[in-house]
Amino acid sequence: MREAVAALREVADAARSFDDLYESALVQSEAADALWPFDEQAARAILRRAWEAATAPGAVDKLKGYGTSDDERGQALEALMTARRFIIKSAMRRDPRLGDAFMREFEHDLADISTGAQRVRTSEQPDEQSDADSPQRNGRRLSPGGLQRLTVAEQLLADGDFKRAAELAAPVVGEGPNIELLKFILDLRAHDTREADALYLRLLDVTRADASADANDVLLLSTPVVSPSLDVSVNPDGSANLQVLYYDDEDARRAASSLPAQARLAFYDVAASVLLRPDAPRGDAQTGADTSSDYFAIGRLLPFFEREAAQLAPALHARQGALAAEIDASRRDALASKMDVSSLSSKNPSDPLASNLDQIARSANPSERDLLRLMAVDAATRLRLWDRARGIAEEVEDMEARRGARLIIAVRQVTSISRSFDGDEPDTSTRAADFARAADVPPEVRAVGLAQAADLAAHRGQRARASELLAEAEGYAGQAERGERRVTALALVTLSAARADPVRFWELLQSLARAANEADDLPLAGLNLEFIVGAENNWYSFFAPVAPAKLPEVFAAAARLDFTRTLAEARTLKDEVLRARATLAAARAALERSPRARGAR
């Protein structure tokens, strides 16, 4: 444990001198987070140093190579804000007071940046609408600070720190109903209903107290009550707008639709108070759009009021009748046709390739049709619809593009061998390996398939067989082109070895480190194999496997076997950022089983 703690301090110190401020902030914030349960004072100092560097005058100039030449500074500024969010998230996880202090300073800076940017736009393009004046869901928008605060809260939610996520998002409630905030609350409900419902009830209170709250706010707040999969609003021209809401998984979708009775009744009370307000004071005089939105909202919600808050329904009926007299019949009919829509999803199972096939059918250009077919083949293979993919591939007219379509199928099949051959038969790994060898694919893809076959062998206790397959996979990986392709193949083979053959694993880890040192500009976010197929001047690019490999994950797997040995291998990496990321991942993995680390979560 002491060695891992010392490694974290070492990594954080080294990151201070990185040329790239973005990577410096990322490494320091994650090192501080991992170090906190073991040396809070040092971790706190690391976060403060990282924050000072990320907020120092001229910090944006230390972010090079971001964005296009047309807007390099703008992209660098966004990267700097992302770096600050890294630091805030780590601070919020460990010390909410420190995290909130950083967040408030961030919000203050954002206000200055926004004001300055708006001044520049106004002086350079006085006739164009500024971002500050542009509508977001019919006029209501998050402040720059609110948007950043909610972004960090969503990251905490994704990391499983639900309480801290709710705490950070709480001040955003004061800005009133907003689709981003409501979506956060609904996603939170899948994990912490108490915190989520508390935020929703506070949002209802804020809406009740807001004299400018309108029917669109009510419609947004009605989402978990009426249509958890649909965001409904009325456009400025008086037409209804329906947009699908997506959730990470089915649990989140179910949670969004299970609002408790207390919250539902509170919603009805607030909705009625807004929808039954006199026309004034709502800013300007009641407009046609206001009339349409009130009429639509009441009509959409009345069936729910009648079932769950019947005492409020008569007043709403009367209000709807008065509004109907102000709207022409065609507009009333158009609005009424959408009042009871609760989902845009088809009730019957639909063809997942329907949109692809429709595009192909509508295209009159043979070259374009072939490109669309390549896209359809890729979509089919992602869904493992192999027969459909082969059928579409054979319809490709250009011979070179047809070969490309067949390559897509072969690559996807080989890189998903572990799923295709996941049976109980004793010869499963042999059949999987034979399939990988026979496939017409590049050596790096064959290496991935053989590594998965080794996984299958190890799972059935065939250790010697697994070792043989890993050796064969390593040989094919070594045939790949130097650079990202070879590193990706070796990373995937090495990860399989961590599960299938720990002895061979260390040999592979050394090979992986050597390959990484021979490569230039490896993507740290994830490694993948890219293939370009199709006819000349009409090509299509696809990646395999679907889930990218990450070098730090390989070193984390190594640390669970032997941290000291892993640390030695990580230190052989020449790239300072990659070395730091690998060491950080290894130290985290070594410490994650510590009671102190578990207790601090």
Coordinates of C-alpha atoms in Angstrom, one line a residue:
M1 CA 0.0 0.0 0.0
R2 CA 2.8 2.4 0.8
E3 CA 4.4 1.9 -2.6
A4 CA 1.1 2.7 -4.3
V5 CA 0.5 5.8 -2.2
A6 CA 4.1 7.0 -3.0
A7 CA 3.4 6.3 -6.7
L8 CA 0.3 8.6 -6.6
R9 CA 2.3 11.4 -5.1
E10 CA 5.0 10.9 -7.7
V11 CA 2.4 11.0 -10.6
A12 CA 0.8 14.1 -9.3
D13 CA 4.1 15.9 -8.9
A14 CA 5.2 14.8 -12.4
A15 CA 1.9 16.1 -13.9
R16 CA 2.6 19.6 -12.8
S17 CA 5.3 19.9 -15.5
F18 CA 3.2 18.5 -18.4
D19 CA 3.2 20.7 -21.4
D20 CA -0.5 20.0 -21.9
L21 CA -2.6 21.7 -19.1
Y22 CA -5.6 19.5 -19.9
E23 CA -3.7 16.3 -19.2
S24 CA -2.0 17.9 -16.2
A25 CA -5.4 18.7 -14.6
L26 CA -6.8 15.3 -15.4
V27 CA -3.9 13.3 -13.9
Q28 CA -3.6 15.6 -10.8
S29 CA -7.3 15.5 -10.1
E30 CA -7.6 11.7 -10.4
A31 CA -4.4 11.2 -8.4
A32 CA -5.8 13.4 -5.6
D33 CA -9.0 11.5 -5.6
A34 CA -7.2 8.2 -5.2
L35 CA -4.8 9.6 -2.6
W36 CA -7.4 11.3 -0.4
P37 CA -8.3 8.3 1.9
F38 CA -4.5 7.7 2.6
D39 CA -3.1 11.3 2.7
E40 CA -5.8 13.9 2.8
Q41 CA -3.5 16.8 3.3
A42 CA -1.3 16.0 0.3
A43 CA -4.4 15.3 -1.9
R44 CA -6.0 18.6 -0.9
A45 CA -2.7 20.4 -1.8
I46 CA -2.6 18.6 -5.2
L47 CA -6.2 19.8 -6.0
R48 CA -5.4 23.4 -5.0
R49 CA -2.2 23.4 -7.1
A50 CA -4.1 22.0 -10.1
W51 CA -6.9 24.6 -9.7
E52 CA -4.5 27.4 -9.5
A53 CA -2.8 26.3 -12.7
A54 CA -6.1 25.9 -14.5
T55 CA -7.3 29.4 -13.4
A56 CA -4.1 31.3 -13.8
P57 CA -3.9 34.2 -16.3
G58 CA -3.0 32.8 -19.7
A59 CA -4.0 29.3 -18.8
V60 CA -5.8 28.9 -22.1
D61 CA -2.6 29.5 -24.0
K62 CA -1.1 26.3 -22.5
L63 CA -3.7 24.2 -24.4
K64 CA -2.4 23.7 -27.9
G65 CA -3.6 21.5 -30.7
Y66 CA -7.3 21.7 -29.8
G67 CA -9.9 22.4 -32.5
T68 CA -9.5 23.5 -36.0
S69 CA -7.5 26.4 -37.2
D70 CA -10.7 28.4 -37.6
D71 CA -11.5 28.3 -33.9
E72 CA -8.5 26.9 -32.1
R73 CA -8.8 29.3 -29.2
G74 CA -12.5 28.6 -28.7
Q75 CA -11.8 24.8 -28.6
A76 CA -8.9 25.4 -26.3
L77 CA -11.2 27.4 -24.0
E78 CA -13.6 24.5 -23.9
A79 CA -10.8 22.1 -23.1
L80 CA -9.8 24.4 -20.3
M81 CA -13.3 24.3 -18.9
T82 CA -13.3 20.5 -19.1
A83 CA -10.0 20.5 -17.2
R84 CA -11.6 22.6 -14.5
R85 CA -14.5 20.3 -14.3
F86 CA -12.2 17.4 -13.7
I87 CA -10.8 19.2 -10.6
I88 CA -14.2 20.2 -9.3
K89 CA -15.5 16.7 -9.6
S90 CA -12.6 15.2 -7.6
A91 CA -12.9 18.0 -5.0
M92 CA -16.7 17.5 -4.8
R93 CA -16.3 13.8 -4.2
R94 CA -14.0 14.2 -1.3
D95 CA -14.8 17.6 0.2
P96 CA -18.1 19.2 -1.0
R97 CA -17.1 22.6 0.6
L98 CA -13.9 22.7 -1.4
G99 CA -15.7 21.5 -4.5
D100 CA -18.4 24.2 -4.2
A101 CA -15.8 26.9 -3.6
F102 CA -14.1 25.9 -6.9
M103 CA -17.5 25.8 -8.6
R104 CA -18.5 29.2 -7.5
E105 CA -15.2 30.6 -8.7
F106 CA -15.8 28.8 -12.0
E107 CA -19.2 30.4 -12.3
H108 CA -17.8 33.8 -11.6
D109 CA -15.2 33.4 -14.4
L110 CA -17.9 32.0 -16.8
A111 CA -20.0 35.2 -16.3
D112 CA -17.0 37.3 -17.2
I113 CA -16.2 35.1 -20.2
S114 CA -19.8 35.2 -21.4
T115 CA -20.0 39.0 -21.0
G116 CA -16.8 39.5 -22.9
A117 CA -17.7 37.1 -25.7
Q118 CA -21.1 38.8 -26.0
R119 CA -19.4 42.2 -26.2
V120 CA -17.2 41.0 -29.0
R121 CA -20.0 39.4 -31.0
T122 CA -22.1 42.5 -30.6
S123 CA -19.4 44.8 -31.9
E124 CA -18.4 42.5 -34.8
Q125 CA -21.8 41.3 -35.8
P126 CA -24.4 43.7 -34.5
D127 CA -27.1 42.4 -36.8
E128 CA -26.9 38.8 -35.6
Q129 CA -28.6 37.3 -32.6
S130 CA -26.2 36.6 -29.7
D131 CA -26.1 33.3 -27.9
A132 CA -27.5 35.1 -24.8
D133 CA -30.7 36.0 -26.8
S134 CA -31.1 32.7 -28.6
P135 CA -34.0 30.5 -27.5
Q136 CA -33.6 27.3 -25.7
R137 CA -36.8 25.3 -25.4
N138 CA -39.0 28.4 -26.1
G139 CA -36.8 30.9 -24.3
R140 CA -35.8 29.4 -21.0
R141 CA -32.1 28.5 -20.9
L142 CA -29.5 27.5 -18.3
S143 CA -27.0 30.1 -17.3
P144 CA -23.4 29.3 -18.3
G145 CA -22.6 28.5 -14.7
G146 CA -25.7 26.4 -14.3
L147 CA -24.8 24.4 -17.4
Q148 CA -21.3 23.7 -16.1
R149 CA -22.5 22.8 -12.6
L150 CA -25.0 20.3 -14.1
T151 CA -22.3 18.8 -16.4
V152 CA -20.1 18.0 -13.4
A153 CA -23.2 16.7 -11.5
E154 CA -23.9 14.3 -14.4
Q155 CA -20.3 13.1 -14.3
L156 CA -20.6 12.4 -10.6
L157 CA -23.9 10.6 -11.3
A158 CA -22.1 8.4 -14.0
D159 CA -19.4 7.6 -11.4
G160 CA -22.0 6.4 -8.9
D161 CA -21.6 9.3 -6.4
F162 CA -25.4 10.1 -6.3
K163 CA -25.5 12.2 -3.1
R164 CA -22.7 14.5 -4.3
A165 CA -24.3 14.7 -7.7
A166 CA -27.6 15.9 -6.2
E167 CA -25.8 18.4 -3.9
L168 CA -23.9 20.0 -6.8
A169 CA -27.0 20.2 -9.0
A170 CA -29.2 21.7 -6.2
P171 CA -28.4 25.4 -6.9
V172 CA -29.4 24.9 -10.6
V173 CA -33.0 24.3 -9.4
G174 CA -33.2 28.0 -8.7
E175 CA -33.0 28.7 -12.4
G176 CA -36.4 27.1 -12.9
P177 CA -37.6 24.2 -15.2
N178 CA -35.2 23.2 -17.9
I179 CA -35.0 20.0 -19.9
E180 CA -31.3 19.4 -18.9
L181 CA -32.2 19.7 -15.2
L182 CA -35.3 17.5 -15.4
K183 CA -33.4 14.8 -17.4
F184 CA -30.8 14.8 -14.7
I185 CA -33.4 14.4 -12.0
L186 CA -35.1 11.5 -13.9
D187 CA -31.7 9.8 -14.4
L188 CA -31.0 10.2 -10.7
R189 CA -34.3 8.6 -9.8
A190 CA -32.9 5.2 -11.0
H191 CA -30.3 5.3 -8.3
D192 CA -31.5 7.6 -5.5
T193 CA -35.2 8.3 -5.5
R194 CA -35.0 10.3 -2.2
E195 CA -32.5 12.9 -3.6
A196 CA -34.2 13.0 -7.0
D197 CA -37.7 13.6 -5.6
A198 CA -36.4 16.3 -3.2
L199 CA -35.0 18.1 -6.2
Y200 CA -38.2 17.7 -8.2
L201 CA -40.3 19.1 -5.3
R202 CA -38.0 22.1 -4.9
L203 CA -38.3 22.7 -8.7
L204 CA -42.1 22.7 -8.3
D205 CA -41.8 25.3 -5.5
V206 CA -39.6 27.5 -7.6
T207 CA -42.0 27.3 -10.5
R208 CA -45.0 28.2 -8.3
A209 CA -43.1 31.3 -7.1
D210 CA -42.1 32.4 -10.6
A211 CA -44.5 35.0 -12.0
S212 CA -43.1 34.3 -15.5
A213 CA -43.7 30.5 -15.4
D214 CA -45.9 29.4 -18.3
A215 CA -47.6 26.4 -19.9
N216 CA -44.3 25.2 -21.4
D217 CA -42.8 25.0 -17.9
V218 CA -45.9 23.0 -16.8
L219 CA -45.6 20.7 -19.7
L220 CA -41.9 20.0 -19.0
L221 CA -42.7 19.3 -15.3
S222 CA -45.4 17.0 -16.4
T223 CA -43.0 14.6 -18.1
P224 CA -42.6 12.1 -15.3
V225 CA -46.4 12.2 -14.7
V226 CA -47.7 12.0 -18.2
S227 CA -45.0 10.9 -20.7
P228 CA -41.5 9.9 -19.2
S229 CA -40.3 9.1 -22.8
L230 CA -41.4 12.3 -24.3
D231 CA -40.6 16.0 -23.9
V232 CA -43.6 18.1 -25.0
S233 CA -43.8 21.8 -25.6
V234 CA -45.5 24.4 -27.8
N235 CA -43.5 26.4 -30.3
P236 CA -43.6 30.1 -30.7
D237 CA -45.8 29.7 -33.7
G238 CA -48.4 27.9 -31.6
S239 CA -47.7 24.4 -32.9
A240 CA -47.0 21.4 -30.6
N241 CA -43.4 20.0 -30.5
L242 CA -42.7 16.4 -29.4
Q243 CA -39.2 15.1 -28.7
V244 CA -38.1 11.7 -27.5
L245 CA -36.3 11.4 -24.2
Y246 CA -33.6 8.8 -24.1
Y247 CA -32.4 7.0 -20.9
D248 CA -29.2 5.0 -20.3
D249 CA -31.1 1.8 -19.5
E250 CA -34.5 0.3 -18.8
D251 CA -34.1 0.8 -15.1
A252 CA -33.8 4.5 -15.6
R253 CA -36.8 4.6 -17.8
R254 CA -38.9 2.7 -15.2
A255 CA -37.7 4.9 -12.4
A256 CA -38.7 8.0 -14.4
S257 CA -42.3 6.8 -14.6
S258 CA -42.7 5.9 -10.9
L259 CA -43.1 9.3 -9.3
P260 CA -44.7 8.9 -5.9
A261 CA -48.2 10.1 -5.1
Q262 CA -46.9 13.0 -3.0
A263 CA -44.9 14.4 -5.8
R264 CA -47.7 13.8 -8.4
L265 CA -50.2 15.7 -6.2
A266 CA -47.7 18.5 -5.7
F267 CA -47.3 18.8 -9.5
Y268 CA -51.0 19.0 -10.0
D269 CA -51.3 21.8 -7.5
V270 CA -48.4 23.8 -9.1
A271 CA -49.7 23.1 -12.6
A272 CA -53.2 24.4 -11.8
S273 CA -51.8 27.5 -10.1
V274 CA -49.8 28.4 -13.3
L275 CA -52.4 27.5 -15.8
L276 CA -55.2 29.3 -14.0
R277 CA -53.3 32.6 -13.6
P278 CA -54.9 35.6 -15.2
D279 CA -53.4 36.7 -18.4
A280 CA -51.3 39.3 -16.6
P281 CA -48.8 39.7 -15.2
R282 CA -46.9 37.4 -17.5
G283 CA -44.6 40.0 -19.0
D284 CA -46.3 41.2 -22.1
A285 CA -49.9 40.9 -23.0
Q286 CA -51.2 37.4 -23.8
T287 CA -50.2 36.4 -27.3
G288 CA -51.5 33.8 -29.7
A289 CA -48.7 31.5 -28.8
D290 CA -49.5 31.9 -25.1
T291 CA -53.1 31.1 -25.8
S292 CA -52.2 28.0 -27.8
S293 CA -49.8 26.7 -25.2
D294 CA -52.2 27.2 -22.4
Y295 CA -55.0 25.5 -24.4
F296 CA -52.8 22.6 -25.3
A297 CA -51.3 22.1 -21.8
I298 CA -54.8 22.1 -20.1
G299 CA -56.1 19.7 -22.7
R300 CA -53.2 17.3 -22.4
L301 CA -53.3 17.3 -18.6
L302 CA -57.1 17.3 -17.9
P303 CA -57.5 13.5 -18.1
F304 CA -54.8 13.2 -15.4
F305 CA -56.3 15.9 -13.2
E306 CA -59.7 14.1 -13.4
R307 CA -58.2 10.9 -12.2
E308 CA -55.8 12.1 -9.5
A309 CA -56.8 15.7 -8.6
A310 CA -60.5 15.9 -9.5
Q311 CA -61.1 19.0 -7.3
L312 CA -59.0 21.1 -9.7
A313 CA -60.6 19.9 -12.9
P314 CA -63.7 22.1 -13.1
A315 CA -61.7 25.3 -13.1
L316 CA -59.4 23.9 -15.8
H317 CA -62.4 22.9 -18.0
A318 CA -63.7 26.4 -17.7
R319 CA -60.4 27.9 -18.6
Q320 CA -59.9 25.6 -21.6
G321 CA -63.4 26.6 -22.9
A322 CA -62.5 30.3 -22.7
L323 CA -59.2 29.7 -24.5
A324 CA -60.9 27.6 -27.2
A325 CA -63.0 30.6 -28.3
E326 CA -59.8 32.6 -29.0
I327 CA -58.2 29.9 -31.3
D328 CA -59.4 29.1 -34.8
A329 CA -60.8 25.7 -35.5
S330 CA -57.9 24.4 -37.6
R331 CA -55.4 25.3 -34.9
R332 CA -57.5 23.7 -32.2
D333 CA -57.7 20.5 -34.2
A334 CA -54.0 20.4 -34.8
L335 CA -53.2 20.8 -31.1
A336 CA -55.9 18.3 -30.1
S337 CA -54.4 15.7 -32.3
K338 CA -51.3 15.6 -30.2
M339 CA -52.7 16.1 -26.7
D340 CA -52.9 12.5 -25.8
V341 CA -49.6 11.4 -27.4
S342 CA -47.4 9.8 -24.7
S343 CA -44.8 8.1 -26.8
L344 CA -43.4 8.3 -30.3
S345 CA -42.2 4.7 -30.3
S346 CA -44.1 2.2 -32.5
K347 CA -46.3 -0.2 -30.6
N348 CA -45.2 -3.0 -32.9
P349 CA -41.6 -4.2 -33.2
S350 CA -40.0 -2.4 -36.2
D351 CA -37.2 -3.3 -38.5
P352 CA -34.0 -1.9 -36.9
L353 CA -32.6 -1.5 -40.5
A354 CA -35.7 0.2 -41.9
S355 CA -34.2 3.7 -42.1
N356 CA -31.1 2.4 -43.8
L357 CA -33.1 0.4 -46.4
D358 CA -35.4 3.4 -47.0
Q359 CA -32.4 5.6 -47.7
I360 CA -31.0 3.0 -50.2
A361 CA -34.3 2.7 -51.9
R362 CA -34.7 6.5 -52.4
S363 CA -31.2 7.0 -53.7
A364 CA -30.9 7.3 -57.5
N365 CA -27.1 7.4 -57.6
P366 CA -25.4 4.0 -57.8
S367 CA -22.3 5.2 -56.0
E368 CA -24.3 6.7 -53.2
R369 CA -26.4 3.6 -52.9
D370 CA -23.3 1.5 -52.4
L371 CA -22.1 3.9 -49.7
L372 CA -25.5 3.6 -48.0
R373 CA -25.3 -0.2 -48.3
L374 CA -21.9 -0.2 -46.5
M375 CA -23.5 1.8 -43.7
A376 CA -26.4 -0.7 -43.6
V377 CA -24.0 -3.6 -43.4
D378 CA -22.2 -2.0 -40.6
A379 CA -25.4 -1.4 -38.7
A380 CA -26.5 -5.0 -39.2
T381 CA -23.3 -6.4 -37.9
R382 CA -23.5 -4.2 -34.8
L383 CA -26.8 -5.9 -34.2
R384 CA -25.4 -9.3 -35.0
L385 CA -27.8 -9.7 -37.9
W386 CA -25.3 -11.7 -40.0
D387 CA -27.7 -13.0 -42.6
R388 CA -29.1 -9.5 -43.2
A389 CA -25.6 -8.1 -43.4
R390 CA -24.6 -10.7 -46.0
G391 CA -27.7 -10.1 -48.1
I392 CA -27.1 -6.4 -48.2
A393 CA -23.4 -6.9 -49.0
E394 CA -24.2 -8.9 -52.1
E395 CA -26.3 -6.1 -53.4
V396 CA -23.4 -3.7 -53.5
E397 CA -22.7 -3.0 -57.2
D398 CA -19.1 -1.9 -57.2
M399 CA -16.7 -4.8 -56.7
E400 CA -14.3 -2.9 -54.5
A401 CA -17.1 -1.7 -52.3
R402 CA -18.5 -5.2 -52.2
R403 CA -15.2 -6.5 -50.9
G404 CA -15.3 -3.8 -48.3
A405 CA -18.8 -4.9 -47.2
R406 CA -17.5 -8.5 -46.8
L407 CA -14.6 -7.2 -44.7
I408 CA -17.0 -5.4 -42.4
I409 CA -18.8 -8.6 -41.7
A410 CA -15.6 -10.7 -41.3
V411 CA -14.0 -8.2 -38.9
R412 CA -17.1 -7.9 -36.8
Q413 CA -17.6 -11.6 -36.6
V414 CA -14.0 -12.3 -35.5
T415 CA -13.9 -9.5 -33.0
S416 CA -17.1 -10.9 -31.4
I417 CA -16.0 -14.5 -31.2
S418 CA -16.4 -14.7 -27.5
R419 CA -20.2 -14.0 -27.9
S420 CA -20.7 -16.2 -30.9
F421 CA -19.0 -19.3 -29.5
D422 CA -20.1 -18.9 -25.8
G423 CA -21.4 -22.4 -25.4
D424 CA -20.8 -25.3 -23.0
E425 CA -19.3 -27.7 -25.5
P426 CA -15.7 -28.8 -24.7
D427 CA -14.4 -28.0 -28.2
T428 CA -15.8 -24.4 -28.2
S429 CA -12.4 -22.7 -28.1
T430 CA -11.1 -25.0 -30.9
R431 CA -14.0 -24.0 -33.2
A432 CA -13.6 -20.4 -32.3
A433 CA -9.9 -20.5 -33.1
D434 CA -10.5 -22.3 -36.4
F435 CA -13.0 -19.6 -37.3
A436 CA -10.5 -16.8 -36.6
R437 CA -7.8 -18.5 -38.6
A438 CA -10.0 -19.1 -41.6
A439 CA -11.5 -15.6 -41.7
D440 CA -10.2 -13.2 -44.4
V441 CA -9.1 -10.5 -42.0
P442 CA -5.9 -8.6 -41.3
P443 CA -3.5 -10.1 -38.7
E444 CA -4.4 -7.7 -35.9
V445 CA -8.0 -8.8 -36.2
R446 CA -7.0 -12.5 -36.2
A447 CA -5.0 -11.8 -33.0
V448 CA -8.1 -10.4 -31.3
G449 CA -10.2 -13.4 -32.3
L450 CA -7.6 -15.9 -31.1
A451 CA -7.2 -14.0 -27.8
Q452 CA -11.0 -14.4 -27.3
A453 CA -10.7 -18.1 -28.1
A454 CA -8.0 -18.3 -25.4
D455 CA -10.5 -16.7 -23.0
L456 CA -13.0 -19.4 -23.9
A457 CA -10.4 -22.1 -23.2
A458 CA -9.4 -20.7 -19.9
H459 CA -13.1 -20.4 -18.8
R460 CA -13.4 -24.2 -19.4
G461 CA -10.2 -24.9 -17.4
Q462 CA -8.1 -25.6 -20.5
R463 CA -5.1 -23.6 -19.3
A464 CA -2.5 -25.2 -21.6
R465 CA -4.8 -24.6 -24.6
A466 CA -5.3 -21.0 -23.6
S467 CA -1.5 -20.4 -23.4
E468 CA -1.0 -21.8 -26.9
L469 CA -3.7 -19.6 -28.3
L470 CA -2.3 -16.5 -26.6
A471 CA 1.2 -17.3 -28.1
E472 CA -0.4 -17.6 -31.5
A473 CA -2.4 -14.3 -31.0
E474 CA 0.8 -12.5 -30.0
G475 CA 2.5 -13.6 -33.1
Y476 CA -0.3 -12.2 -35.3
A477 CA -0.4 -9.0 -33.3
G478 CA 3.3 -8.5 -33.9
Q479 CA 2.6 -8.7 -37.7
A480 CA 0.3 -5.6 -37.5
E481 CA 1.6 -2.3 -38.7
R482 CA 3.6 -0.4 -36.1
G483 CA 1.7 2.3 -34.2
E484 CA -1.8 2.3 -33.0
R485 CA -2.8 -0.9 -34.8
R486 CA -0.1 -3.0 -33.2
V487 CA -0.6 -1.5 -29.8
T488 CA -4.4 -2.0 -30.0
A489 CA -4.0 -5.7 -30.9
L490 CA -1.4 -6.3 -28.2
A491 CA -3.5 -4.5 -25.6
L492 CA -6.5 -6.7 -26.3
V493 CA -4.4 -9.8 -26.3
T494 CA -2.8 -8.8 -23.0
L495 CA -6.1 -8.2 -21.4
S496 CA -7.2 -11.7 -22.4
A497 CA -4.0 -13.0 -20.9
A498 CA -4.7 -11.3 -17.6
R499 CA -7.8 -13.6 -17.3
A500 CA -6.4 -16.7 -19.1
D501 CA -2.7 -17.0 -18.4
P502 CA -1.0 -14.7 -15.8
V503 CA 2.4 -16.3 -16.6
R504 CA 2.3 -15.3 -20.3
F505 CA 0.7 -12.0 -19.3
W506 CA 4.0 -10.4 -18.2
E507 CA 5.7 -11.3 -21.4
L508 CA 2.8 -9.7 -23.3
L509 CA 2.9 -6.6 -21.1
Q510 CA 6.6 -6.1 -22.0
S511 CA 5.8 -6.4 -25.7
L512 CA 2.9 -3.9 -25.3
A513 CA 5.2 -1.4 -23.6
R514 CA 7.8 -1.7 -26.4
A515 CA 5.1 -1.3 -29.0
A516 CA 3.7 1.8 -27.2
N517 CA 7.2 3.3 -27.1
E518 CA 7.5 2.8 -30.9
A519 CA 4.2 4.6 -31.6
D520 CA 3.5 8.3 -32.0
D521 CA 0.5 10.1 -30.6
L522 CA -1.4 7.2 -29.2
P523 CA -5.0 8.2 -28.4
L524 CA -5.2 8.0 -24.6
A525 CA -9.0 8.0 -24.5
G526 CA -9.2 4.6 -26.2
L527 CA -7.5 2.4 -28.8
N528 CA -9.3 1.0 -31.8
L529 CA -8.8 -0.6 -35.2
E530 CA -10.0 1.7 -38.0
F531 CA -10.7 0.3 -41.4
I532 CA -11.5 2.2 -44.6
V533 CA -13.6 0.5 -47.2
G534 CA -15.5 1.3 -50.4
A535 CA -14.8 2.7 -53.8
E536 CA -12.3 5.5 -54.6
N537 CA -13.7 8.9 -53.6
N538 CA -16.6 7.2 -51.9
W539 CA -15.2 5.4 -48.9
Y540 CA -16.6 4.4 -45.5
S541 CA -14.7 4.1 -42.2
F542 CA -15.6 1.7 -39.4
F543 CA -14.0 0.7 -36.1
A544 CA -13.6 -2.6 -34.4
P545 CA -14.0 -3.9 -31.8
V546 CA -17.0 -1.8 -30.8
A547 CA -15.6 -1.1 -27.3
P548 CA -12.1 0.4 -27.5
A549 CA -9.2 -0.8 -25.5
K550 CA -7.5 1.5 -23.0
L551 CA -3.9 1.1 -22.0
P552 CA -4.4 2.2 -18.4
E553 CA -6.9 -0.6 -18.0
V554 CA -4.2 -3.1 -19.0
F555 CA -1.9 -1.7 -16.2
A556 CA -4.8 -1.8 -13.8
A557 CA -5.3 -5.5 -14.6
A558 CA -1.5 -6.0 -14.1
A559 CA -1.5 -4.3 -10.7
R560 CA -4.1 -6.7 -9.4
L561 CA -1.6 -9.4 -10.1
D562 CA 1.6 -7.7 -8.9
F563 CA 1.8 -4.0 -8.3
T564 CA 5.6 -3.8 -7.9
R565 CA 6.2 -5.5 -11.2
T566 CA 3.5 -3.4 -12.9
L567 CA 5.1 -0.2 -11.6
A568 CA 8.4 -1.2 -13.1
E569 CA 6.8 -1.8 -16.5
A570 CA 4.9 1.4 -16.4
R571 CA 8.1 3.4 -15.8
T572 CA 9.5 2.0 -19.0
L573 CA 6.9 4.0 -21.0
K574 CA 8.6 7.0 -22.7
D575 CA 5.6 9.2 -23.1
E576 CA 5.2 11.2 -19.9
V577 CA 1.4 11.4 -20.0
L578 CA 1.0 7.7 -20.9
R579 CA 3.4 6.8 -18.2
A580 CA 1.5 8.8 -15.7
R581 CA -1.9 7.4 -16.8
A582 CA -0.6 3.9 -16.5
T583 CA 1.0 4.4 -13.1
L584 CA -2.2 6.1 -11.8
A585 CA -4.4 3.3 -13.0
A586 CA -2.1 0.7 -11.4
A587 CA -1.9 2.5 -8.1
R588 CA -5.7 2.9 -8.0
A589 CA -6.2 -0.8 -8.7
A590 CA -3.7 -1.7 -6.0
L591 CA -5.4 0.4 -3.4
E592 CA -9.1 -0.3 -4.3
R593 CA -9.3 -3.3 -2.0
S594 CA -8.0 -1.4 1.0
P595 CA -10.6 -1.0 3.7
R596 CA -9.7 2.7 4.0
A597 CA -10.4 3.2 0.3
R598 CA -13.7 1.4 0.5
G599 CA -14.7 3.4 3.5
A600 CA -14.1 6.7 1.8
R601 CA -16.4 5.9 -1.1

